[in-house]
Short mmCIF file of C-alpha atoms and ligand atoms in Angstrom, two decimals:
data_model
loop_
_atom_site.label_atom_id
_atom_site.label_comp_id
_atom_site.label_asym_id
_atom_site.label_seq_id
_atom_site.Cartn_x
_atom_site.Cartn_y
_atom_site.Cartn_z
CA MET A 1 9.49 -19.32 -13.75
CA ASP A 2 7.67 -17.02 -15.89
CA LEU A 3 6.07 -17.22 -18.90
CA ARG A 4 8.74 -17.45 -20.76
CA GLY A 5 10.45 -20.10 -18.77
CA ASN A 6 13.17 -18.14 -17.07
CA ILE A 7 13.89 -17.97 -13.57
CA LEU A 8 14.77 -14.21 -12.22
CA LYS A 9 16.82 -13.15 -9.03
CA VAL A 10 14.92 -10.85 -7.75
CA LEU A 11 16.37 -8.13 -5.35
CA PHE A 12 12.96 -6.87 -3.82
CA LEU A 13 13.24 -3.52 -1.85
CA ALA A 14 10.72 -2.02 0.72
CA SER A 15 10.55 -0.13 3.64
CA GLU A 16 7.79 -2.72 5.16
CA VAL A 17 6.61 -5.82 5.04
CA ALA A 18 3.37 -7.67 6.70
CA GLY A 19 4.01 -9.86 9.49
CA LEU A 20 7.45 -8.49 9.94
CA ILE A 21 6.04 -4.58 10.19
CA LYS A 22 2.94 -2.87 8.54
CA THR A 23 1.72 0.87 8.74
CA GLY A 24 -0.14 0.47 5.53
CA GLY A 25 -0.84 -1.04 1.87
CA LEU A 26 3.02 -0.87 0.83
CA ALA A 27 3.76 -3.84 3.26
CA ASP A 28 0.59 -6.13 1.98
CA VAL A 29 2.34 -5.91 -1.30
CA ALA A 30 5.66 -6.34 0.12
CA LYS A 31 5.00 -9.72 1.74
CA SER A 32 2.19 -11.15 -1.30
CA LEU A 33 3.96 -10.23 -4.52
CA PRO A 34 7.49 -11.44 -3.34
CA ALA A 35 5.77 -14.83 -2.11
CA GLN A 36 4.00 -15.13 -5.70
CA LEU A 37 7.12 -14.76 -7.14
CA LYS A 38 8.84 -17.28 -5.11
CA ALA A 39 5.85 -19.60 -5.99
CA ASN A 40 6.48 -19.17 -9.39
CA GLY A 41 9.94 -20.19 -9.12
CA HIS A 42 12.26 -16.84 -8.89
CA ASP A 43 14.88 -16.41 -6.58
CA VAL A 44 13.68 -13.50 -4.14
CA ARG A 45 15.49 -11.70 -1.58
CA ILE A 46 13.46 -8.78 0.42
CA VAL A 47 15.50 -6.34 1.80
CA MET A 48 14.19 -3.76 4.41
CA PRO A 49 15.64 -1.81 7.46
CA CYS A 50 16.38 -4.07 10.82
CA TYR A 51 13.88 -1.91 12.74
CA SER A 52 14.58 -2.40 16.31
CA VAL A 53 10.83 -3.52 16.92
CA ILE A 54 11.33 -6.29 14.59
CA LYS A 55 14.94 -7.26 15.71
CA GLY A 56 13.76 -8.43 18.67
CA SER A 57 10.17 -10.10 17.78
CA PHE A 58 11.82 -12.22 15.21
CA ASP A 59 14.19 -15.29 14.63
CA ASN A 60 17.15 -13.84 12.68
CA LYS A 61 20.79 -14.34 12.26
CA ILE A 62 23.68 -12.06 10.90
CA ILE A 63 24.75 -13.29 7.41
CA GLY A 64 27.07 -11.00 6.58
CA THR A 65 28.59 -7.32 7.08
CA GLY A 66 29.19 -4.84 4.88
CA THR A 67 30.53 -1.47 4.81
CA LEU A 68 29.49 2.07 2.91
CA ASN A 69 32.52 4.10 1.58
CA PRO A 70 35.08 2.33 3.26
CA GLY A 71 38.11 3.98 4.16
CA SER A 72 36.24 7.53 4.04
CA SER A 73 35.75 9.64 7.03
CA LEU A 74 32.05 8.76 6.41
CA GLN A 75 32.26 5.00 6.67
CA MET A 76 29.39 3.16 7.74
CA ASP A 77 29.74 -0.46 9.03
CA TYR A 78 26.24 -2.20 9.05
CA ALA A 79 25.04 -6.12 9.16
CA ILE A 80 22.72 -8.04 7.35
CA ARG A 81 20.11 -9.95 9.55
CA GLN A 82 18.33 -12.99 7.93
CA THR A 83 15.01 -13.92 8.25
CA PHE A 84 11.82 -15.61 6.42
CA THR A 85 8.48 -14.23 5.99
CA SER A 86 5.61 -16.61 6.75
CA ASP A 87 5.69 -17.56 3.13
CA GLY A 88 9.14 -18.53 3.66
CA VAL A 89 10.79 -15.60 1.50
CA GLU A 90 14.37 -14.87 2.33
CA VAL A 91 14.70 -11.49 4.09
CA TRP A 92 17.75 -9.38 4.82
CA MET A 93 17.30 -6.69 7.42
CA LEU A 94 19.99 -4.17 7.17
CA ASP A 95 21.23 -3.32 10.67
CA TYR A 96 22.54 0.18 11.23
CA ARG A 97 21.37 1.12 14.49
CA ARG A 98 22.10 5.10 13.99
CA TYR A 99 18.85 5.04 11.59
CA TYR A 100 17.18 1.81 12.71
CA GLU A 101 16.50 1.95 16.71
CA ARG A 102 13.90 4.16 17.37
CA THR A 103 10.60 3.33 18.34
CA SER A 104 8.87 3.89 15.24
CA ILE A 105 9.27 3.29 12.01
CA TYR A 106 8.68 6.40 9.86
CA GLY A 107 8.48 9.01 12.90
CA ASP A 108 7.10 9.84 16.20
CA ASN A 109 3.90 11.58 17.02
CA ASN A 110 3.07 12.36 13.62
CA GLN A 111 6.03 13.96 13.11
CA ALA A 112 8.60 12.46 10.38
CA TYR A 113 12.27 11.59 11.51
CA TRP A 114 14.09 14.65 10.89
CA ASP A 115 17.16 12.38 9.16
CA ASN A 116 14.71 10.18 6.92
CA GLY A 117 16.31 11.23 3.80
CA GLU A 118 19.55 9.71 5.38
CA ARG A 119 18.13 6.73 6.85
CA PHE A 120 16.21 5.75 3.58
CA ALA A 121 19.40 6.79 1.18
CA PHE A 122 21.13 4.13 3.19
CA LEU A 123 18.28 1.65 2.67
CA ALA A 124 18.64 1.73 -1.16
CA SER A 125 22.71 1.92 -1.38
CA ALA A 126 23.35 -0.58 1.46
CA ALA A 127 20.64 -2.89 -0.12
CA LEU A 128 22.67 -3.19 -3.63
CA ASP A 129 25.91 -3.23 -1.48
CA ALA A 130 24.53 -6.16 0.46
CA ALA A 131 23.60 -8.01 -2.79
CA LYS A 132 27.44 -7.66 -3.78
CA VAL A 133 28.49 -8.75 -0.13
CA LEU A 134 26.52 -11.72 -0.33
CA ASN A 135 27.15 -12.61 -3.95
CA PHE A 136 23.73 -12.31 -5.21
CA SER A 137 23.64 -10.85 -8.57
CA PRO A 138 20.30 -9.52 -9.36
CA ASP A 139 18.25 -9.63 -12.89
CA ILE A 140 15.69 -7.14 -11.12
CA VAL A 141 16.45 -4.64 -8.75
CA HIS A 142 12.79 -3.83 -7.74
CA CYS A 143 12.00 -0.48 -5.69
CA ASN A 144 9.31 0.49 -4.00
CA ASP A 145 8.14 4.09 -3.83
CA TRP A 146 10.11 7.15 -2.31
CA HIS A 147 12.04 4.86 0.48
CA THR A 148 13.96 2.66 -2.44
CA ALA A 149 13.46 5.07 -5.17
CA ILE A 150 17.27 6.24 -5.52
CA ALA A 151 18.31 3.07 -6.11
CA PRO A 152 18.15 3.00 -10.13
CA MET A 153 19.81 5.96 -9.66
CA ILE A 154 22.83 4.28 -7.66
CA LEU A 155 22.51 1.64 -9.76
CA ARG A 156 23.65 3.78 -13.23
CA ILE A 157 26.00 6.28 -11.37
CA LYS A 158 27.99 4.08 -8.83
CA TYR A 159 27.82 0.43 -10.36
CA GLY A 160 27.35 1.23 -14.17
CA GLY A 161 30.55 -0.19 -15.23
CA ASP A 162 30.76 -2.98 -12.50
CA LYS A 163 30.45 -6.22 -14.25
CA PHE A 164 28.45 -7.73 -10.95
CA PHE A 165 25.23 -5.82 -11.91
CA ASP A 166 25.78 -6.02 -15.64
CA LYS A 167 22.69 -7.53 -16.42
CA THR A 168 20.64 -5.90 -13.62
CA ARG A 169 17.54 -3.95 -14.71
CA SER A 170 15.50 -1.85 -12.10
CA VAL A 171 11.53 -1.49 -11.59
CA LEU A 172 10.35 0.93 -9.50
CA THR A 173 6.31 0.68 -8.09
CA ILE A 174 4.83 3.80 -7.23
CA HIS A 175 2.01 2.74 -4.45
CA ASN A 176 1.54 6.42 -3.33
CA GLY A 177 2.95 9.41 -5.69
CA ALA A 178 1.79 12.12 -3.50
CA PHE A 179 4.58 10.81 -0.85
CA GLN A 180 8.57 12.08 -2.60
CA GLY A 181 10.80 12.03 -0.35
CA ALA A 182 12.20 15.84 -1.00
CA PHE A 183 15.62 16.00 1.42
CA ASP A 184 18.73 18.45 1.33
CA ARG A 185 21.19 16.55 -0.50
CA ASN A 186 24.12 18.23 1.87
CA GLN A 187 22.69 15.70 4.66
CA ILE A 188 23.36 12.79 2.82
CA ARG A 189 27.13 13.05 1.69
CA TYR A 190 27.79 9.30 1.82
CA VAL A 191 25.92 8.56 -1.26
CA PRO A 192 27.96 10.54 -3.53
CA GLU A 193 25.99 9.85 -6.44
CA ILE A 194 23.33 11.96 -5.45
CA PHE A 195 25.61 15.13 -6.54
CA HIS A 196 25.82 13.74 -9.86
CA VAL A 197 21.98 13.42 -10.90
CA TYR A 198 20.63 15.67 -13.58
CA ASN A 199 19.27 19.38 -12.28
CA ASP A 200 15.83 18.20 -12.84
CA MET A 201 15.61 16.18 -9.71
CA ILE A 202 17.11 18.97 -7.59
CA VAL A 203 14.65 21.85 -6.29
CA ASN A 204 15.27 24.85 -4.07
CA GLY A 205 19.03 24.51 -5.03
CA SER A 206 20.09 21.50 -2.73
CA TYR A 207 16.89 19.33 -2.27
CA ILE A 208 16.77 15.93 -4.10
CA ASN A 209 13.15 14.47 -5.10
CA PHE A 210 13.81 10.88 -4.49
CA LEU A 211 10.74 9.83 -6.36
CA LYS A 212 11.41 11.88 -9.12
CA CYS A 213 14.95 10.30 -9.39
CA GLY A 214 13.17 6.90 -9.10
CA VAL A 215 10.78 8.10 -12.21
CA PHE A 216 14.17 9.35 -14.28
CA TYR A 217 16.29 6.20 -13.44
CA ALA A 218 14.09 3.40 -13.30
CA ASP A 219 14.05 1.04 -16.49
CA LYS A 220 10.44 0.32 -15.99
CA ILE A 221 7.87 1.77 -13.78
CA ASN A 222 4.49 1.11 -12.60
CA THR A 223 2.10 1.96 -10.39
CA VAL A 224 -0.87 -0.54 -8.73
CA SER A 225 -3.47 0.34 -11.27
CA PRO A 226 -3.88 1.35 -14.65
CA GLY A 227 -6.59 4.06 -13.92
CA TYR A 228 -3.58 5.62 -11.24
CA ALA A 229 -1.13 5.04 -13.77
CA SER A 230 -2.75 7.18 -16.32
CA GLU A 231 -4.01 10.08 -13.43
CA LEU A 232 -0.45 10.53 -12.80
CA THR A 233 0.34 11.68 -16.19
CA THR A 234 -2.12 14.59 -15.74
CA TYR A 235 -1.74 17.59 -13.86
CA LEU A 236 -4.33 16.97 -11.81
CA GLY A 237 -3.37 13.81 -10.57
CA GLY A 238 0.60 13.78 -11.28
CA HIS A 239 1.18 15.17 -7.62
CA GLY A 240 3.35 17.73 -9.44
CA MET A 241 4.89 15.01 -11.45
CA ALA A 242 2.75 14.91 -14.48
CA GLN A 243 5.64 15.87 -16.89
CA ASN A 244 7.84 13.36 -15.37
CA TYR A 245 5.33 10.86 -15.67
CA GLN A 246 4.70 12.26 -19.44
CA ALA A 247 8.30 11.67 -20.64
CA ARG A 248 8.04 8.00 -18.98
CA ALA A 249 5.02 7.18 -20.35
CA ALA A 250 6.45 4.53 -22.61
CA ASP A 251 7.69 2.90 -19.59
CA LEU A 252 4.86 3.67 -17.06
CA CYS A 253 2.05 1.26 -16.62
CA GLY A 254 -0.62 0.23 -14.16
CA ILE A 255 -0.67 -3.23 -12.61
CA VAL A 256 -3.63 -3.85 -9.66
CA ASN A 257 -2.52 -5.33 -6.26
CA GLY A 258 -3.87 -8.74 -5.89
CA CYS A 259 -5.89 -9.83 -2.76
CA ASP A 260 -4.08 -12.40 -0.10
CA TYR A 261 -6.72 -14.57 -0.22
CA GLY A 262 -4.88 -16.67 2.58
CA ASP A 263 -5.62 -13.74 4.72
CA TRP A 264 -8.08 -12.20 3.69
CA ASP A 265 -11.12 -14.96 3.13
CA PRO A 266 -14.19 -15.18 5.37
CA LYS A 267 -14.49 -19.03 4.58
CA VAL A 268 -11.20 -19.27 6.66
CA ASP A 269 -10.55 -15.99 8.42
CA PRO A 270 -9.15 -16.50 12.03
CA HIS A 271 -10.21 -12.75 13.32
CA ILE A 272 -13.95 -13.54 12.87
CA THR A 273 -16.29 -16.33 14.50
CA VAL A 274 -19.10 -16.82 11.86
CA ARG A 275 -17.17 -18.02 8.57
CA TYR A 276 -19.22 -17.93 5.16
CA ASP A 277 -18.52 -18.11 1.79
CA VAL A 278 -20.83 -17.32 -1.31
CA ASN A 279 -22.93 -20.09 -0.41
CA THR A 280 -23.59 -19.58 3.02
CA MET A 281 -24.21 -15.72 2.94
CA GLU A 282 -26.85 -16.03 5.03
CA GLU A 283 -24.70 -16.83 8.27
CA LYS A 284 -23.13 -13.23 7.34
CA ILE A 285 -25.86 -11.44 9.41
CA LEU A 286 -24.44 -13.25 12.55
CA GLY A 287 -21.00 -11.63 12.12
CA LYS A 288 -22.95 -8.56 11.43
CA TYR A 289 -24.50 -9.11 15.17
CA LEU A 290 -21.16 -10.04 16.82
CA LEU A 291 -19.63 -6.78 15.64
CA GLN A 292 -22.96 -4.72 16.76
CA ARG A 293 -22.43 -6.42 20.31
CA LYS A 294 -18.73 -6.18 20.75
CA ILE A 295 -18.59 -2.07 19.48
CA GLY A 296 -21.51 -1.44 21.60
CA LEU A 297 -24.16 -0.80 19.24
CA GLN A 298 -27.80 -1.91 19.27
CA MET A 299 -27.80 -5.68 17.86
CA GLY A 300 -30.43 -5.92 14.65
CA ASP A 301 -31.37 -5.54 11.12
CA ILE A 302 -30.14 -1.61 10.77
CA PRO A 303 -27.52 -0.89 8.01
CA LEU A 304 -24.41 -0.94 9.36
CA TYR A 305 -21.48 1.11 7.29
CA GLY A 306 -17.54 0.35 8.34
CA MET A 307 -14.70 2.37 7.24
CA VAL A 308 -10.88 1.15 8.00
CA ALA A 309 -8.00 3.42 6.84
CA ARG A 310 -5.37 5.99 7.51
CA LEU A 311 -7.20 9.21 8.57
CA THR A 312 -5.64 11.48 5.71
CA ASP A 313 -7.14 13.92 3.18
CA GLN A 314 -6.12 10.79 0.55
CA LYS A 315 -8.94 8.66 1.81
CA GLY A 316 -11.25 11.59 1.99
CA VAL A 317 -11.86 11.81 5.42
CA GLY A 318 -12.31 15.94 4.92
CA ILE A 319 -15.47 15.28 2.51
CA LEU A 320 -16.64 12.60 4.95
CA ILE A 321 -16.68 14.61 8.50
CA PRO A 322 -18.86 17.73 7.15
CA ILE A 323 -21.58 15.18 6.11
CA LEU A 324 -21.76 12.75 8.75
CA ASP A 325 -24.29 14.71 11.27
CA LYS A 326 -26.86 14.68 8.47
CA PHE A 327 -26.04 11.14 7.16
CA LEU A 328 -26.30 10.03 11.07
CA CYS A 329 -29.98 11.61 11.17
CA HIS A 330 -30.83 8.48 9.59
CA ASN A 331 -31.45 4.69 10.73
CA VAL A 332 -28.06 3.79 10.05
CA GLN A 333 -24.86 2.84 12.10
CA LEU A 334 -21.15 3.48 11.58
CA ILE A 335 -17.97 2.18 12.56
CA ILE A 336 -14.55 3.79 11.73
CA GLU A 337 -11.32 2.68 12.69
CA GLY A 338 -8.23 4.30 11.95
CA THR A 339 -5.56 6.58 13.08
CA GLY A 340 -3.63 9.43 11.45
CA ASP A 341 -4.05 13.21 11.29
CA PRO A 342 -4.98 14.32 15.22
CA ASN A 343 -6.98 16.98 13.47
CA PHE A 344 -9.23 14.33 12.04
CA GLU A 345 -9.32 11.79 15.13
CA ARG A 346 -10.45 14.81 17.47
CA GLN A 347 -13.37 15.22 14.92
CA MET A 348 -14.48 11.96 14.50
CA THR A 349 -14.49 11.21 18.56
CA GLU A 350 -16.65 14.56 18.60
CA ILE A 351 -19.05 13.45 16.12
CA ALA A 352 -19.29 9.85 17.43
CA LYS A 353 -20.12 11.49 21.08
CA ARG A 354 -22.54 13.41 19.36
CA HIS A 355 -24.27 10.37 17.99
CA PRO A 356 -24.03 7.56 20.87
CA GLY A 357 -25.51 4.43 19.83
CA LYS A 358 -25.46 5.06 16.08
CA MET A 359 -21.52 5.89 15.82
CA VAL A 360 -18.59 4.47 16.98
CA PHE A 361 -14.82 5.54 16.56
CA LYS A 362 -11.93 3.78 17.38
CA GLY A 363 -8.80 5.48 17.28
CA VAL A 364 -6.36 2.42 16.85
CA TYR A 365 -4.60 0.19 14.93
CA ASP A 366 -6.06 -3.11 15.19
CA ASN A 367 -5.71 -5.90 12.50
CA GLU A 368 -8.66 -8.34 14.25
CA LEU A 369 -10.97 -5.26 14.32
CA ALA A 370 -10.19 -4.47 10.83
CA HIS A 371 -11.56 -8.14 9.60
CA GLN A 372 -14.35 -8.02 11.94
CA ILE A 373 -15.52 -4.57 10.35
CA GLU A 374 -14.81 -6.06 6.65
CA ALA A 375 -17.13 -9.51 7.61
CA GLY A 376 -19.77 -7.63 9.91
CA ALA A 377 -20.60 -4.33 7.85
CA ASP A 378 -23.08 -4.24 5.22
CA PHE A 379 -21.34 -1.02 3.30
CA PHE A 380 -17.66 -0.24 3.24
CA LEU A 381 -16.56 3.41 2.75
CA MET A 382 -13.59 4.27 0.90
CA PRO A 383 -14.25 8.35 -0.63
CA SER A 384 -10.69 8.82 -1.21
CA ILE A 385 -9.61 11.79 -2.94
CA PHE A 386 -7.11 9.51 -4.65
CA GLU A 387 -6.25 6.03 -4.44
CA PRO A 388 -3.61 4.15 -6.33
CA CYS A 389 -5.09 0.83 -6.17
CA GLY A 390 -7.14 0.34 -2.52
CA LEU A 391 -6.91 -2.88 -0.92
CA ASN A 392 -9.77 -2.44 1.61
CA GLN A 393 -12.39 -2.32 -1.01
CA ILE A 394 -10.96 -5.65 -2.32
CA TYR A 395 -11.04 -6.84 0.99
CA SER A 396 -14.92 -5.64 0.98
CA LEU A 397 -15.84 -7.32 -2.06
CA ALA A 398 -14.41 -10.72 -0.76
CA TYR A 399 -16.35 -10.50 2.36
CA GLY A 400 -19.62 -9.49 0.67
CA THR A 401 -19.44 -6.01 1.94
CA LEU A 402 -20.48 -3.58 -0.73
CA PRO A 403 -17.85 -0.84 -1.20
CA ILE A 404 -18.79 2.61 -1.45
CA VAL A 405 -16.01 4.73 -3.63
CA ARG A 406 -15.45 7.80 -5.46
CA GLY A 407 -14.74 6.55 -9.24
CA VAL A 408 -10.72 7.39 -9.04
CA GLY A 409 -7.54 5.25 -9.47
CA GLY A 410 -7.68 1.64 -8.57
CA LEU A 411 -11.01 1.78 -7.05
CA LYS A 412 -12.75 2.97 -10.23
CA ASP A 413 -10.57 -0.41 -11.79
CA THR A 414 -11.97 -2.83 -9.23
CA VAL A 415 -15.78 -1.88 -8.32
CA ILE A 416 -18.62 -1.81 -10.68
CA ASP A 417 -21.16 0.71 -9.71
CA TYR A 418 -24.19 -0.76 -9.30
CA ASP A 419 -26.74 2.26 -11.04
CA SER A 420 -24.61 1.98 -14.23
CA ASP A 421 -24.58 -1.59 -14.53
CA ASN A 422 -27.22 -3.18 -12.16
CA LYS A 423 -26.44 -7.10 -13.64
CA ASN A 424 -22.76 -6.80 -12.76
CA GLY A 425 -22.87 -4.16 -10.05
CA THR A 426 -20.45 -5.05 -6.77
CA GLY A 427 -20.82 -1.56 -4.91
CA PHE A 428 -21.54 1.98 -5.36
CA ILE A 429 -19.33 5.10 -7.12
CA PHE A 430 -19.45 8.71 -7.07
CA GLU A 431 -17.31 10.86 -9.23
CA GLU A 432 -17.21 14.21 -7.68
CA PRO A 433 -15.18 14.67 -4.52
CA SER A 434 -17.60 16.87 -2.61
CA PRO A 435 -19.45 16.16 0.53
CA GLU A 436 -22.55 16.59 -1.30
CA GLU A 437 -22.02 13.84 -3.77
CA LEU A 438 -20.80 11.74 -1.04
CA LEU A 439 -23.91 12.43 0.83
CA SER A 440 -26.38 11.73 -1.97
CA CYS A 441 -24.40 8.63 -2.75
CA LEU A 442 -24.55 7.13 0.74
CA ARG A 443 -28.42 8.15 0.26
CA ARG A 444 -28.56 6.07 -2.67
CA THR A 445 -27.00 2.86 -0.68
CA LEU A 446 -29.44 3.46 2.07
CA ILE A 447 -32.74 3.22 -0.11
CA PHE A 448 -31.02 0.15 -2.09
CA TYR A 449 -30.73 -1.29 1.44
CA TYR A 450 -34.26 -0.63 2.57
CA GLU A 451 -35.86 -1.31 -1.03
CA ASP A 452 -34.69 -4.78 -1.98
CA GLN A 453 -32.90 -6.98 -0.02
CA ASN A 454 -32.91 -9.82 -2.57
CA GLU A 455 -31.39 -7.68 -4.80
CA MET A 456 -28.72 -6.70 -2.26
CA GLN A 457 -27.82 -10.51 -1.62
CA ARG A 458 -27.53 -10.81 -5.43
CA ILE A 459 -25.13 -7.76 -5.66
CA LYS A 460 -23.16 -9.36 -2.41
CA ARG A 461 -22.91 -12.61 -4.13
CA ASN A 462 -21.47 -10.64 -7.28
CA ALA A 463 -19.19 -8.51 -5.05
CA MET A 464 -17.69 -12.06 -3.51
CA ASN A 465 -17.14 -13.51 -6.99
CA MET A 466 -14.90 -10.85 -7.81
CA ARG A 467 -11.45 -12.34 -7.94
CA PHE A 468 -8.04 -10.54 -7.52
CA SER A 469 -5.27 -12.99 -7.16
CA TRP A 470 -1.66 -12.35 -6.88
CA GLU A 471 -1.14 -15.24 -9.58
CA ASP A 472 -3.15 -12.88 -12.19
CA SER A 473 -0.89 -9.70 -10.83
CA CYS A 474 2.26 -11.58 -10.43
CA LYS A 475 2.32 -12.78 -14.47
CA LYS A 476 1.82 -8.94 -15.21
CA TYR A 477 4.91 -8.32 -12.86
CA GLU A 478 6.80 -11.03 -14.71
CA ALA A 479 6.15 -9.27 -17.82
CA LEU A 480 6.95 -6.07 -16.55
CA TYR A 481 10.52 -7.47 -15.42
CA ALA A 482 10.73 -9.53 -18.93
CA ASP A 483 10.25 -5.79 -20.77
CA ALA A 484 13.03 -4.23 -18.06
CA ALA A 485 15.28 -6.74 -18.84
CA GLN A 486 15.11 -6.27 -22.68
CA LYS A 487 16.12 -2.54 -21.89
CA PRO A 488 19.76 -1.84 -23.10
CA LYS A 489 21.90 -1.04 -20.28
CA TRP A 490 22.33 2.76 -21.12
CA TRP A 491 19.13 3.98 -22.96
N1 ADQ B 1 -6.49 1.61 11.65
C1 ADQ B 1 -6.26 0.51 11.18
N2 ADQ B 1 -6.47 -0.88 11.58
C2 ADQ B 1 -5.93 -2.00 10.85
N3 ADQ B 1 -5.76 -1.81 9.61
C3 ADQ B 1 -5.29 -0.83 9.19
C4 ADQ B 1 -5.95 0.34 10.16
N4 ADQ B 1 -5.60 1.38 8.78
C5 ADQ B 1 -5.06 0.68 7.84
N5 ADQ B 1 -5.19 -0.39 7.94
C6 ADQ B 1 -4.78 -1.40 6.99
O1 ADQ B 1 -3.61 -0.67 6.02
C7 ADQ B 1 -3.91 -1.34 4.65
C8 ADQ B 1 -4.19 -0.28 4.02
O2 ADQ B 1 -4.32 -0.54 2.28
P1 ADQ B 1 -4.67 0.55 1.49
O3 ADQ B 1 -4.04 0.09 -0.07
O4 ADQ B 1 -6.12 0.42 1.31
O5 ADQ B 1 -3.96 1.89 1.62
P2 ADQ B 1 -2.42 2.75 1.93
O6 ADQ B 1 -3.03 4.19 1.37
O7 ADQ B 1 -1.73 2.20 2.99
O8 ADQ B 1 -1.80 2.20 0.36
C9 ADQ B 1 -1.12 2.59 -0.72
O9 ADQ B 1 -0.26 1.44 -1.03
C10 ADQ B 1 -1.35 0.40 -1.80
C11 ADQ B 1 -0.36 -0.65 -1.93
O10 ADQ B 1 0.02 -0.51 -3.07
C12 ADQ B 1 -2.58 0.87 -2.34
O11 ADQ B 1 -3.34 0.05 -2.72
C13 ADQ B 1 -2.72 2.02 -1.65
O12 ADQ B 1 -4.16 2.58 -3.00
C14 ADQ B 1 -1.82 3.49 -1.60
O13 ADQ B 1 -2.54 4.60 -0.84
C15 ADQ B 1 -5.19 -2.30 4.77
O14 ADQ B 1 -4.70 -3.81 5.00
C16 ADQ B 1 -5.61 -1.91 5.97
O15 ADQ B 1 -6.48 -2.96 6.49
#
């Protein structure tokens, strides 16, 4: 039930959902937000592709079949498979083998699948079709990122006169504005609505920008922090779409992600051996020793820096690599876990080789190790160039591992810089996206570590006392849904 006592039917569209399949933070949100909506009494369905990797691994059954473009030469028959998240939220996985029976979800060998435009246009279009097949008339269609961003356009153009969707309004959440999904629309002929969009969404004659389309047609738009929402309206932070965001400024807001404390709480975390909370923080040091031993670093009282991230430009890897040799001259240890750009992976491997006993690089995707780094490190590095919200700095706060972040997007909305606010500080912030500024910030933290351990414990307690609950974030989504519901059908 929302603040106004309404129970809403929510169709939640996402390309990945944690627990079923995850490559990044979108999956965390697509698991946790629907769970909280359900806990608040709403009637929620998640719709996602039935990737072959999950089809065989989770109990599921076919609960319906549908056809896009029945009777035409582009007819596509698909099945709706039902499964549930660990929180009991019903998931509809759209089974269309030609698109989803692949080894990965977006691409292989760091190369996106050539037909991703088709694959995700299908998801957006078939999700709405599936709602009709299963007679689930949603109040809100909640889209996430470019993968599902054309659904609001299909709602308007295809279903504008359809009584079934009469009360349906749409919300688009942007988790990453840099990925926009631009595809040749001649490749996506089975979504004919794509040929009726305004020219503004078309690039080079025939390319349609999915995210632009969502920003134009969605009733309400949000991103995952107020900071990033305002950056999107600027030419520096808008990823080339500043004007589009400016045009929708009245309908654009930022809602900081919650943290799933069921998964990320050092008091109960099953992935760590030594558990602790804010009152037993002295135990955290044992987790550090275990991590040092596990990754082959000397056990002891040496400042340990951790980082877990997709290795991309976004995450600031490009400003970190040039300063690592200098930073590692100090008496420090560093563990970096990440996969992504092969060039970054190669450079990280080489730097780690040059600094044995000081730096370890794990080019893997390993959830357990990620938890152990969050728990065992003293500091957590997140020098992002842009960051819509960021989850890892929020997890770090929960584990009393002080985040070192750039003052951008959701990072500056969630971390309080110790040097600007001694009393309430929870971490360290630097501003300029340059290697030099990052290095001087790292040196700042090093002095802090060696100068006053009592003060460090106090700041760790500040960090652990921060709370980013899904209860709070969900209330804001409910208010957003209520605002979307107020929108006239044709505004
Ligand atoms: N090698 C590895 N091993 C194990 N786990 C790994 C890993 N690499 C990444 N992860 C995990 O993936 C998630 C990453 O989440 P983030 O929010 O930090 O970034 P991401 O850029 O994917 O998300 C986008 O969407 C989210 C959600 O809205 C926004 O917070 C964010 O700013 C935006 O860029 C975390 O749960 C992290 O632990």
